[in-house]
Structure formats: structure tokens, C-alpha cells
Coordinates of C-alpha atoms in Angstrom, one line a residue:
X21 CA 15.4 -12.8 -23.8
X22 CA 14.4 -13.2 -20.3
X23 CA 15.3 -17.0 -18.6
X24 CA 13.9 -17.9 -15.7
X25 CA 13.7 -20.8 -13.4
X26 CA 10.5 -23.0 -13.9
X27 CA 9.6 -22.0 -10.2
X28 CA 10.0 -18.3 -10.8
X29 CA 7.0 -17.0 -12.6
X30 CA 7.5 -14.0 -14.5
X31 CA 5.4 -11.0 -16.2
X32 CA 7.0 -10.3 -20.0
X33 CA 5.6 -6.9 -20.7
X34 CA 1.8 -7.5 -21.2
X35 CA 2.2 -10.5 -23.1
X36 CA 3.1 -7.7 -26.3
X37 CA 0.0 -5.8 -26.1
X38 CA 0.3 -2.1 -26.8
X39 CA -1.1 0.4 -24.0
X40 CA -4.6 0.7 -25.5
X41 CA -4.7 -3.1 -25.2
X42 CA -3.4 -3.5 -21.8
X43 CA -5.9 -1.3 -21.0
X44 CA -9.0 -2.7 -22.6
X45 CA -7.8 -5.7 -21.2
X46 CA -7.4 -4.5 -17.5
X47 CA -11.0 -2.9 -18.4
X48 CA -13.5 -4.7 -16.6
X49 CA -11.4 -4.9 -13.5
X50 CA -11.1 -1.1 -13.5
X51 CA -15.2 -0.5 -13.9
X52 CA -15.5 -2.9 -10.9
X53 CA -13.2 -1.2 -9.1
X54 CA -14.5 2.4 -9.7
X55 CA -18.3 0.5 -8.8
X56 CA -16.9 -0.5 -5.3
X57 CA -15.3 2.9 -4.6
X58 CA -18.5 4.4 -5.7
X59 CA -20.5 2.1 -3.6
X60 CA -17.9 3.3 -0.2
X61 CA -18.2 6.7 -1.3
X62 CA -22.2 7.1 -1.7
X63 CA -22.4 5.5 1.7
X64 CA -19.9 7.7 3.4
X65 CA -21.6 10.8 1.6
X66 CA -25.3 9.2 2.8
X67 CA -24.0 8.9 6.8
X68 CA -22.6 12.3 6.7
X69 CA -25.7 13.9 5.3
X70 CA -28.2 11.9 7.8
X71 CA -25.6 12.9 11.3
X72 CA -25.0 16.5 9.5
X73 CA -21.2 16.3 8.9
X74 CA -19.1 16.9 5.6
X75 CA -17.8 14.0 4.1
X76 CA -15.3 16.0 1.9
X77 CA -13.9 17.2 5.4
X78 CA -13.6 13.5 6.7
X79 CA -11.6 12.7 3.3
X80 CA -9.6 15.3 3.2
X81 CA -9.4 17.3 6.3
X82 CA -8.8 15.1 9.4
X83 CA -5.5 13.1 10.9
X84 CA -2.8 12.7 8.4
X85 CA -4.4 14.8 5.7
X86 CA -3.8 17.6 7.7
X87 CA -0.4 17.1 8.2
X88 CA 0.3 16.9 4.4
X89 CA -1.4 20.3 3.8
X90 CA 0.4 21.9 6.6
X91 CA 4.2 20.7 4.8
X92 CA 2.2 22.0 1.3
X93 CA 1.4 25.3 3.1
X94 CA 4.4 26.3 5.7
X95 CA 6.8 23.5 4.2
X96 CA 8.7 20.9 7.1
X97 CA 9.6 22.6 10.5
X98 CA 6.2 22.4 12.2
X99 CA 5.6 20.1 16.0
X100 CA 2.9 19.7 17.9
X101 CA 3.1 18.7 22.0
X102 CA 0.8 16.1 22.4
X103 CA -1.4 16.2 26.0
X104 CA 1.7 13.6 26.9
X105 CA 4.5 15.4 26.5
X106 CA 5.6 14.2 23.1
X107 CA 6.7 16.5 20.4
X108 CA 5.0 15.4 17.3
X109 CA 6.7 16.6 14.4
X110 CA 5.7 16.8 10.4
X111 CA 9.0 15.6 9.5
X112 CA 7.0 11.8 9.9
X113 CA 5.4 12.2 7.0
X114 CA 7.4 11.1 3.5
X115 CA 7.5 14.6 0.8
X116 CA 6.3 13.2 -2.4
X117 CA 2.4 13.9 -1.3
X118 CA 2.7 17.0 -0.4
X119 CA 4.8 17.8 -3.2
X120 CA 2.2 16.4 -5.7
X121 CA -0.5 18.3 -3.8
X122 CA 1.6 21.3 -4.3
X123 CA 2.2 21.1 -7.7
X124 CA -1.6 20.1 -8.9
X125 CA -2.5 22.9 -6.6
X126 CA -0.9 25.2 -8.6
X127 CA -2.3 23.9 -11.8
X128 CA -5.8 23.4 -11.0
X129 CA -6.5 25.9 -8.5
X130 CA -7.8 23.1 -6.1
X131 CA -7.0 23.7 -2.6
X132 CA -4.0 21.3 -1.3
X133 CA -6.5 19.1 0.3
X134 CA -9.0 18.8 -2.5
X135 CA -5.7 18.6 -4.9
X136 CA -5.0 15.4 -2.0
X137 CA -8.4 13.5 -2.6
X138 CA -7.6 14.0 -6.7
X139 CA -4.2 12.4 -6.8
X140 CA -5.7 9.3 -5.1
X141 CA -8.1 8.8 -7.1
X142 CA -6.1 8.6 -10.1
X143 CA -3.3 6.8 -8.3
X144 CA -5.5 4.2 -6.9
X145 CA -7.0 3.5 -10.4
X146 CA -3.3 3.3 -11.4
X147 CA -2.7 1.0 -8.0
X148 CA -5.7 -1.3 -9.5
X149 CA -4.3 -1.7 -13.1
X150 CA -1.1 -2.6 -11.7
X151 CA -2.5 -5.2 -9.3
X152 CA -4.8 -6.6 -12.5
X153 CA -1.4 -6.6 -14.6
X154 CA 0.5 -8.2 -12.3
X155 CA -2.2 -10.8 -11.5
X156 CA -3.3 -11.7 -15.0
X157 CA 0.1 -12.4 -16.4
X158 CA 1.0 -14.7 -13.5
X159 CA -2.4 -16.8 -13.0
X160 CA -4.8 -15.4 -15.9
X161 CA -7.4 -12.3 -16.2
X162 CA -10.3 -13.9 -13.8
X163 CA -7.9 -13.8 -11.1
X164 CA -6.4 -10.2 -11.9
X165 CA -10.2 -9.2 -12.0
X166 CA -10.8 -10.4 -8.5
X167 CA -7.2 -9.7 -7.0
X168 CA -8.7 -5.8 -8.0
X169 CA -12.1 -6.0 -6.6
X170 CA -10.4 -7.4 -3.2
X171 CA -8.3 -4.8 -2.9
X172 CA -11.1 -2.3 -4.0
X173 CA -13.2 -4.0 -1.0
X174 CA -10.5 -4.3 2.1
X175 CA -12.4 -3.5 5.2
X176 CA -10.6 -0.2 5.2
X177 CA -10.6 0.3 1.4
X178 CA -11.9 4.1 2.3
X179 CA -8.2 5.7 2.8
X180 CA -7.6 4.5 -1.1
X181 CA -10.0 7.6 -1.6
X182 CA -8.7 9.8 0.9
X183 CA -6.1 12.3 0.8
X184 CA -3.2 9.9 2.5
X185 CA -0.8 8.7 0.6
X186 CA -1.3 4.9 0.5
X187 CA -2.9 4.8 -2.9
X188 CA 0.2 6.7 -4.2
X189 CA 2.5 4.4 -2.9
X190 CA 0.8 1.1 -3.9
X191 CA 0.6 2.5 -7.5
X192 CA 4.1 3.1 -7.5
X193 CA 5.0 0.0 -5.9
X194 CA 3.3 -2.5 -8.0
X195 CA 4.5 -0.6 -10.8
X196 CA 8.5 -1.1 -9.2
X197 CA 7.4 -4.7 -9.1
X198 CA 6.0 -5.2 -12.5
X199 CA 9.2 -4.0 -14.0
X200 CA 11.6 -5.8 -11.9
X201 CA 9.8 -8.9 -12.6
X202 CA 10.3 -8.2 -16.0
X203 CA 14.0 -7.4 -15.8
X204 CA 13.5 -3.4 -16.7
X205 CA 15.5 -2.6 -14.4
X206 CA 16.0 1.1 -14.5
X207 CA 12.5 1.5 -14.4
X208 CA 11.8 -0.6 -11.0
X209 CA 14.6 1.5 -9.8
X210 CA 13.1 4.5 -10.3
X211 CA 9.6 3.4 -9.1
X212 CA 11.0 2.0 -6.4
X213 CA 12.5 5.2 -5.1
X214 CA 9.8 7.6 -6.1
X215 CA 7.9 4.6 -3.4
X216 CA 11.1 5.3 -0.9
X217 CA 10.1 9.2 -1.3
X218 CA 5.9 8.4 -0.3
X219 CA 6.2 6.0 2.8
X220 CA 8.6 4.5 5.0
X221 CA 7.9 1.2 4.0
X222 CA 9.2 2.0 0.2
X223 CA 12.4 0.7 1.6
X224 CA 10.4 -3.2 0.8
X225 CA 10.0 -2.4 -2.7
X226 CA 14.1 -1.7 -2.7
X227 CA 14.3 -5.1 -1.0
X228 CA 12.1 -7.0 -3.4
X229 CA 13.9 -4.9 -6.8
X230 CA 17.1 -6.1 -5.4
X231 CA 16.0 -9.3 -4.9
X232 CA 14.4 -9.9 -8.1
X233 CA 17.8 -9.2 -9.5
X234 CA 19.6 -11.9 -7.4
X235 CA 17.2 -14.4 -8.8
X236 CA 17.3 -12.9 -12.2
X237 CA 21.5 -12.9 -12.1
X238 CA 21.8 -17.1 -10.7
X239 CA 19.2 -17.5 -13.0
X240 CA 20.7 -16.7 -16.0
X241 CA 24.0 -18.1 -15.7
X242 CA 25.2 -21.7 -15.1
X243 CA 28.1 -20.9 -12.8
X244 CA 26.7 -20.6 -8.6
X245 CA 27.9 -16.9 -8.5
X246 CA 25.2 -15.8 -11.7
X247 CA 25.4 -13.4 -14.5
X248 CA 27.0 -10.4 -14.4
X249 CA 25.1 -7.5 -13.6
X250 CA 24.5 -4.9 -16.7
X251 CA 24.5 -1.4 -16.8
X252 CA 21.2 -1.0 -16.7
X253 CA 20.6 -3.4 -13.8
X254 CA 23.3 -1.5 -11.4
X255 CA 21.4 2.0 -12.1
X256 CA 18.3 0.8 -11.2
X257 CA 19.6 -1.2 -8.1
X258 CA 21.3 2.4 -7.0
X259 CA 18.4 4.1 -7.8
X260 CA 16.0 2.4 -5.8
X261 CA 17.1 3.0 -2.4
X262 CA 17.7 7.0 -3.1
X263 CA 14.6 8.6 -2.4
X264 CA 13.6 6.8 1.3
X265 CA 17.8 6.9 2.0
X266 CA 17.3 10.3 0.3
X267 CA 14.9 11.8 2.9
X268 CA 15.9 10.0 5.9
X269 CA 19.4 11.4 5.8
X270 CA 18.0 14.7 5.6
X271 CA 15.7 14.6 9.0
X272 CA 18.9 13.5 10.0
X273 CA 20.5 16.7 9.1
X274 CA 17.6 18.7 10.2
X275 CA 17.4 16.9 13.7
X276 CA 21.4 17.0 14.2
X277 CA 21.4 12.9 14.7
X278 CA 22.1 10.5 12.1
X279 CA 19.2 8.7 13.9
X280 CA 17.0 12.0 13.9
X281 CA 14.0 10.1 11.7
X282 CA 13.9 7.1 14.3
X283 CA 13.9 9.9 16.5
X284 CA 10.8 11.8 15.2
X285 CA 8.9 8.1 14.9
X286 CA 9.4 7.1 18.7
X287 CA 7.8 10.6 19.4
X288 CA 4.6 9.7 17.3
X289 CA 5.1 6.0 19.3
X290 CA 6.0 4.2 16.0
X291 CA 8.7 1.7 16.0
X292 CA 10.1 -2.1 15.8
X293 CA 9.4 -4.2 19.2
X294 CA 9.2 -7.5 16.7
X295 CA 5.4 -7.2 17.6
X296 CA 5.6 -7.0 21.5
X297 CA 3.4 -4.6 21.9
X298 CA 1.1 -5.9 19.4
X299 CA 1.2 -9.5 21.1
X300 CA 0.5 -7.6 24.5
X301 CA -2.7 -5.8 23.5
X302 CA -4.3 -9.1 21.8
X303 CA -3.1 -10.7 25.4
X304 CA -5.0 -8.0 27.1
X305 CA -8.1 -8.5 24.9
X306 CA -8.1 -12.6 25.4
X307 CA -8.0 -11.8 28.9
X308 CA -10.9 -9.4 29.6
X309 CA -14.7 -9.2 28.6
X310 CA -13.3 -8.2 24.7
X311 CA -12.4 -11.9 24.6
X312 CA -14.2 -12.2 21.2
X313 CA -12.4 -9.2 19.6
X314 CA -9.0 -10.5 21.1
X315 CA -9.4 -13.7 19.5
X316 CA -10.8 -12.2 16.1
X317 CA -7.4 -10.3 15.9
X318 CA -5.8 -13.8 17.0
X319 CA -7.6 -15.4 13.8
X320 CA -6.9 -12.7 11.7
X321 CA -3.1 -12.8 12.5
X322 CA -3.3 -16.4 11.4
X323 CA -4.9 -15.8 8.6
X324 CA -2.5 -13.2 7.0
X325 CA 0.4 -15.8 7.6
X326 CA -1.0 -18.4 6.3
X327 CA -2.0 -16.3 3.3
X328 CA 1.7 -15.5 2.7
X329 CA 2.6 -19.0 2.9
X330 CA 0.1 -19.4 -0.1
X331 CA 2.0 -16.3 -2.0
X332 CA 4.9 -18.6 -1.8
X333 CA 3.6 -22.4 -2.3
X334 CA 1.7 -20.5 -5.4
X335 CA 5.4 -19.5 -6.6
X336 CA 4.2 -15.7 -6.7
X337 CA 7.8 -14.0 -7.9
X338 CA 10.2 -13.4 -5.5
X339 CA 9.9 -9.7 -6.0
X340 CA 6.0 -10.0 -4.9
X341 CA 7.3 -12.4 -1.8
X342 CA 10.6 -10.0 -0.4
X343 CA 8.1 -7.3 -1.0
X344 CA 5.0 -8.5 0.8
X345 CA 7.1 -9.7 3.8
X346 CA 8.7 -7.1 4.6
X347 CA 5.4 -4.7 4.6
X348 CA 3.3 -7.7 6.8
X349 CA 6.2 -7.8 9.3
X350 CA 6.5 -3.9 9.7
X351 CA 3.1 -3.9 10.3
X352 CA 2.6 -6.3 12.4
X353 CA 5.5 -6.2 14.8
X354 CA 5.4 -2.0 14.2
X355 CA 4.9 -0.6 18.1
X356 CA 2.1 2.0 17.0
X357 CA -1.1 2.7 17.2
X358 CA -3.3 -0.6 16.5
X359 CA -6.2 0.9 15.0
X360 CA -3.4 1.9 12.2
X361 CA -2.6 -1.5 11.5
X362 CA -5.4 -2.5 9.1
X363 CA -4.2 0.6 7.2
X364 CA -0.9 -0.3 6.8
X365 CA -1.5 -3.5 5.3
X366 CA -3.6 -2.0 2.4
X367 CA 0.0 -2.2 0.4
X368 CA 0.2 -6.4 1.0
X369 CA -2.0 -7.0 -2.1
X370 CA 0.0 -9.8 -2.6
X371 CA -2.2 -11.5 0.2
X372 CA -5.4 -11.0 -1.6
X373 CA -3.6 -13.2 -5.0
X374 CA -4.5 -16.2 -3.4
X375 CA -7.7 -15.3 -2.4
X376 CA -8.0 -13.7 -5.9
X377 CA -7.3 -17.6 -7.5
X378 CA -9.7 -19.3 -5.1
X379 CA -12.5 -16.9 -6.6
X380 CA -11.4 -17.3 -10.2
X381 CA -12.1 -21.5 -9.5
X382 CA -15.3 -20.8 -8.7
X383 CA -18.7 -21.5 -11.1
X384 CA -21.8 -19.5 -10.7
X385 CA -22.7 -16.3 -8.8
X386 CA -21.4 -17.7 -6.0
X387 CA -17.8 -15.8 -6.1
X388 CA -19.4 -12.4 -7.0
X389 CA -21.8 -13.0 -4.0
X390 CA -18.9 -13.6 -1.8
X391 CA -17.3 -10.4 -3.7
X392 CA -20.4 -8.1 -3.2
X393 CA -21.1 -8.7 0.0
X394 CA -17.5 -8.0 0.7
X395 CA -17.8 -4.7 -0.8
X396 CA -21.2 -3.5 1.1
X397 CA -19.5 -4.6 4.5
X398 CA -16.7 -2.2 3.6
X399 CA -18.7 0.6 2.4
X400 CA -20.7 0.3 5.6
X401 CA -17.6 -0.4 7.9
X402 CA -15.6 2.9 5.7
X403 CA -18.1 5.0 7.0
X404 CA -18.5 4.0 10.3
X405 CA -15.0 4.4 10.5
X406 CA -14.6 8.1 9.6
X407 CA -17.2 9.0 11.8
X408 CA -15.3 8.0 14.4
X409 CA -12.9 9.9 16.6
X410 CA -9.5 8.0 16.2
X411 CA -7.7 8.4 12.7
X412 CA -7.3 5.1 10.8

């Protein structure tokens, strides 16, 4: 038996349904999900056609893609000199995508790339039960339903159906955090690492496991130092941080400096300036005729924090909270490029809960409305988007 503080909500399997039930359950959620996705794609696939481009290519054949199928085709070793100066290097990109499109490769006969665009599908149909499971145990199925169709219909929802590796990584994620919230430890740890082994940011789902088991450990015993940890619990705790730790170490190795992977970053112009750079290009904006874009970022900015302050006031689990802040902040105050950051807040569905719970209070069409038009602004924006010349 689980015991939790009041304050600390928690998800106890799926409230003892069997698969099949969890499932039929999470249902609905799903078939609105795979409607908005549809919606994206047949107005991605309609713009290509009408300017005489191939959408498959913009899916699965520019930016970041490319880079995966190169590790999948030569393996890690490859660099690129930018017009700069820099020495871009594959090493940037995490090994369990490529791995994956490897292996699905070989099974299907699907080229690396195609083999890309069919493990995110399935992983972001994965991603959207977890999000619904999560959602519906904690504040009931309306809101699970909406917390997917949110994330389905993000303003740059397109890259959950593109060969990158973000839908991988939010279905293993949300998975980690399911299972820590329930106390299966061993699982989250796992999860959690197989995360560490798809992005950088994996190391947040570490964070929030090993959180969740601070909380879980005070909470279950009277004395201020908590329960003893179990067996279980300490695997999954070591676990967790193996497979980012893992692969980081080993750029290391293969650079020659235990700070080789910082290394490769600051060469693609990614690192932590605690949002400097950020703060300086929304400064340059306010001040210049792109006033009105400089203070839509300004508002936007606001908006995520005070949504965040909702994940907490609306006692989301701490596991959701560690988790969700440390992939806002990374993203925010990351140096890179800014037309990434939209892109790398696709994994903050925790965010979208409270919008998700607004929406679920609301009688009528009027929610579904709001919902819809949501999702045609992002299958008109998606395409716009890859038709354009920087990557997202």
C-alpha cells in the first residue's frame, strides 16, 4: 500500500483496470489525437503538392533527421565545418533513435529515414496515452482527453510526426513518470534512462524519479529522515541516470576531455547563459520595428511561468513539477538557436494540465471550439514551418 501526503496526488496503476481497459478508456483521447495529426499532416501533404515539394522529404529528410540517418549509416565519427568556423559534430545527437531506426530498418526493409517517421508515430501515440493516463488519474478523463488534444495541437505539434526524436522521448518520459508516481520504482528507473539515452534533457526525468522518491520515503515514515529505501527503489534510482551519464562519459572518451560533450554543444552554440542570450534577443526585438513579436515572446514567457505556478498550486505530483522545471528552464535559459525553443518545450506537457482542467469546466461546444481552432492554426503554422529554410 502506497501512503501519501493529502497534498501529493498520486496515480495507483489505472485505478485496477487491465490493459484492454486502460486502453478503451484512454480511447477517445487517442482517436482525437490521431484526427489532429491527420489534420497537420493532410495540410503539410496539400502545401507541398500546390509549391511542388515532397513532404515525406520535409519529415524525414531535413535538419536533425539527417543527422540521425548518418549515425544509422556510418555510425558516430562524422563533423561538419560550418560557414563560421565551427566543427559541428554528430556526437550531439543522443543513440537511442538511430539505434531504433537501425534496428526497424533491418526488420522492415524501410529506409533509416522512413523507419525514423514510423517510430514516432507509434511513440507519439504511446506519448498521448501516457499524457491521458497521467491526467485522468489525477483530475478525471475530460481533462486527460483535453491534456492529449493540447499536446496533439502545440503550435509546433508537426516534429511529433517527424523523424526527431522528441516523440520518443516524451513517451518514455511520461511513462518514467507514471511509475514513479506510483512507486514502481524499477520501472521509472529504467524509463528514465532509456529517456537519458534519447535527449539531453532525460537527465529531468532522473531528477523528478529521484525526487518522487524523497517524497515517497518522508512520506511514509513518521520520523523527519523517512522510510528506508528498498531494494527495488535503489535500482531504479541507479538506474535512471545510466543511460544520459552513460553516453556523455563516452563523448568524453571519444573527445579526450571529461567535458568533451559540453564541448561538442558550444560548437553547435547550445549551452546554459541562465537565459542571457534569450533575454537579449527579446530586448532586441522590443527595441526595433519587430516590437510586436518582441513582446508576443515577452507574453509568452509569462505565460509559461505562470502556467507552472498552476502545475504546482493544482498539487500536480512532484515528479510532474521537478520534471517540468527543469525542461522549461533548459529551454528557456538554453543559449541556442531561438527558433528551436518552441521545439524543445514540446516535452513540458505538464503546462498544458492546467489548461487541460480549464477546458474540462467548460459546458457546450465552446471548449472543443477553442480546441479546434487550436488544431487548424497548428496544422496551418506546421506547414508553413517546414517550408521554411531554418530547421525547427
Amino acid at each position: 500500500m502506497v501512503i501519501v501526503r493529502p497534498e501529493e496526488p498520486t496515480v495507483s496503476g489505472v485505478r485496477g483496470h487491465s490493459g484492454v481497459r486502460a486502453l478503451r478508456a484512454a480511447a477517445p483521447a487517442l482517436l482525437a489525437y490521431s484526427a489532429i495529426r491527420f489534420l497537420c499532416l493532410a495540410v503539410l501533404f496539400l502545401w507541398s503538392w500546390a509549391t511542388g515539394r515532397d513532404a515525406t522529404d520535409l519529415l524525414a529528410r531535413r535538419w536533425d533527421s539527417l543527422w540521425y540517418v548518418r549515425v544509422v549509416e556510418e555510425g558516430y565519427g562524422f563533423t561538419l565545418q560550418a560557414p563560421d568556423g565551427r566543427v559541428l559534430s554528430d556526437m550531439a545527437f543522443f543513440p537511442l533513435l538511430p539505434w531504433l531506426e537501425s534496428l526497424v530498418s533491418a526488420v522492415t526493409s524501410l529506409s533509416p529515414a522512413n523507419s525514423g517517421l514510423l517510430i514516432s508515430a507509434v511513440a507519439s501515440l504511446v506519448a498521448a496515452f501516457g499524457i491521458f493516463t497521467v491526467t485522468e488519474q489525477l483530475y478525471g478523463p475530460r481533462s486527460g482527453l483535453f491534456a492529449v488534444v493540447l499536446w496533439a495541437a502545440l503550435p509546433v505539434g508537426i516534429v511529433q510526426s517527424m523523424a526527431y526524436s522528441e516523440s520518443l522521448f516524451v513517451a518514455l518520459a511520461v511513462w518514467s513518470l507514471r511509475w514513479s508516481v506510483n512507486g514502481d520504482w524499477m520501472r521509472a528507473g529504467v524509463f528514465a534512462s532509456l529517456a537519458g539515452l534519447t535527449r539531453p534533457v532525460g537527465l529531468a526525468v532522473t531528477a523528478a524519479v529521484w525526487a518522487a522518491a524523497i517524497v515517497h520515503m518522508r512520506a511514509t515514515s513518521g520520523s523527519p529522515a523517512g522510510a528506508r529505501p528498498t531494494g527495488r527503489m535503489i535500482a531504479g534510482l541507479l538506474v535512471a541516470p545510466l543511460g544520459a551519464v552513460g553516453y556523455i562519459l563516452w563523448v568524453g572518451h571519444r573527445v579526450g576531455s571529461p567535458w568533451g560533450y559540453l564541448d561538442v554543444q558550444a560548437e553547435w552554440g547550445n549551452g546554459f547563459d541562465g537565459g542571457l542570450a534569450f533575454s537579449k534577443f527579446i530586448a532586441g526585438l522590443l527595441f526595433s520595428s519587430a516590437f510586436l513579436a518582441g513582446l508576443a515572446l515577452l507574453v509568452g514567457v509569462f505565460a509559461i511561468g505562470w502556467l507552472y505556478r498552476r502545475t504546482i498550486t493544482e498539487k500536480q505530483p512532484v515528479a510532474l513539477t521537478v520534471y517540468c522545471g527543469v525542461v522549461v528552464v533548459l529551454a528557456v535559459c538554453a543559449s541556442g538557436y531561438f527558433g528551436s525553443k518552441p521545439r524543445l518545450l514540446i516535452p513540458a506537457f505538464p503546462l498544458l494540465i492546467p489548461v487541460a482542467n480549464m477546458l474540462s469546466r467548460t459546458r457546450g461546444k465552446q471548449a472543443w471550439v477553442i480546441v479546434g481552432t487550436a488544431a487548424l492554426a497548428a496544422a496551418v503554422y506546421g506547414a508553413f514551418w517546414l517550408h521554411g529554410s531554418g530547421p525547427p
